[in-house]
Amino acid sequence: MLTTKINRVAARAAFYSIRAYSSLPLSVTINLPNGTSYEQPTGLFINNEFVIPKQKKTFEVLSPSTEEEITHVYEAREEDIDAAVDAAQTAFNSDWSHGEPAHRVAVLNKLADLIEANAETLAHIESLDNGKSLICSRGDVALSAQCIRSAAGWADKVDGSVVETGSSHFNYTRREPLGVCGQIIPWNFPLLMFAWKIAPALATGNTVVLKSAESTPLSALYMATLIKEAGIPAGVVNIVSGFGKIAGEAIATHQRIKKVAFTGSTATGRHIMKAAAESNLKKVTLELGGKSPNIVFNDADVSKAVQSLVLGIFYNTGEVCCAGSRIYVQEEVYDEVLAEFKKAAENIKIGNPFENDTFMGAQVSVAQMDKILKYVEIGKNQGATLVSGGERFGDKGYFIKPTIFGDVTDDMAIVKEEIFGPVVTISKFKTVDDAVTIANNSNYGLAAGVHTTDINKAISVSNRIRAGTIWVNTYNDFHQNVPFGGYGESGFGREMGAASLDNYTQVKAVRIALTKTN
Ligand code: NAP
Ligand code: MG
């Protein structure tokens, strides 16, 4: 087993060295499992053109559901980030940022139309590259289009105000764009995070240099073709594939990038904040991890609540920052909820992401699968009871069965740490106060679920839980107009809705001394 692994690594290393300096075409034809094919760009997207990076290095893109290579793409390094920033800076100095906002409304609406027109291709790319089921990918594509359309609606409504200070002065404020924004996105929702990031930045007249995650670069590059087709001017959106420690680092430390927006792990988020502080004090927004509680009260509609528990942890194979990974059930209904939840988990269709009724596809990478399985072992070793799952599904592709742990205590690693996979803990509580206390017993604060038929309880508990999103009688239920973001170590800044625009504008105050006229 180990030898096979070593051989594979050696083979890959040899492959890299051959391919690294050879000429990968800037577009390759990819055949999709639905019998169609499409042209996949492979270059860096700078100034509305696909280009080969200075060092001409490429890296491999794998399909996690088959473990096979899909293609290679070109890799951005520091000097390429500089070129992307140059393009973005020139675009920022143009009419894009300073001209009539109706232009931004029009091109963003056009981009949303193009996403919808190419929805099936985009969904298939996402399932191929990330391993997620088509059910999930189709949802991501739809929300991406809606998010960009919603931002288009805001683009000509980014108004300042008049401030009254008496007749000696006239004061007004403007909400001005920041400049070139760096955006670093993760692999769990490659297309959706792309949309969440570019939508408010573009609506407010900024320009961007966006780095996709190394394991999922394909949908962002495909989006580049739609960006050009939508009429978004050259240099406004620049997209680079590459590694966090090289391209990501170059963005975080760049002297001419005015803001960095990051989604990913808390550890990398901390590092980016430091890099921003030590370079040019660029503004930072962070959307980080979580360990979100999903609470079921005695008076909940049990079968509906169970649907939310399933959606909360097994949607997107649990690779969701706001996954409801800590389930707490009030004691009267605990046995019933656990029995129904176990049954529902065991009925989930897992496997080939391209079958229409598959709910759970593959984890994104072998590293992620190994990390999840390691947590399963830790859970067992620390004395939790494995109620269901806890192992790989099949032996090809990075599939893991829906996994439930019972008999857990608050100090166990599987209760405290973000696993980022289809692994959930379930335990009992007695009173409403107990539920609030355990829900808040975390350094994170991204989301929470509350299941009850009592509106007073729903509101009072929601108000007492320290998290950026509370879902009542639902879970993982996003809307493009509703802001999303963290409390505590889950980060700061908001995505989607009007609140997201605040992260991409700065307020300028103009105070004019008036002279009395006769
Ligand atoms: P990560 O390191 O936070 O990666 C997220 C993004 O940051 C990727 O584009 C990554 O590039 C980039 N990056 C990494 N190091 C960087 C650096 N020094 N400077 C600038 N950018 C950098 O996450 P990961 O390593 O892929 O996953 C580790 C764990 O993070 C997961 O197991 C999960 O627990 C958590 N996670 C959370 C979220 C979320 O939405 N909250 C998303 C993904 C992962 P590369 O991909 O090229 O490294
Ligand atoms: Mg991939």
PDB file of C-alpha atoms and ligand atoms in Angstrom, residues 61-62 129 215, ligand 2:
ATOM      1  CA  VAL A  61      -6.414  18.778 -11.426  1.00  0.00           C
ATOM      2  CA  LEU A  62      -8.000  15.576 -10.099  1.00  0.00           C
ATOM      3  CA  ASP A 129     -13.689  18.965  -9.975  1.00  0.00           C
ATOM      4  CA  SER A 215      -7.863  21.502  -5.722  1.00  0.00           C
TER       5      SER A 215
HETATM    6 MG    MG B   2     -10.259  18.781  -8.138  1.00  0.00          MG
END
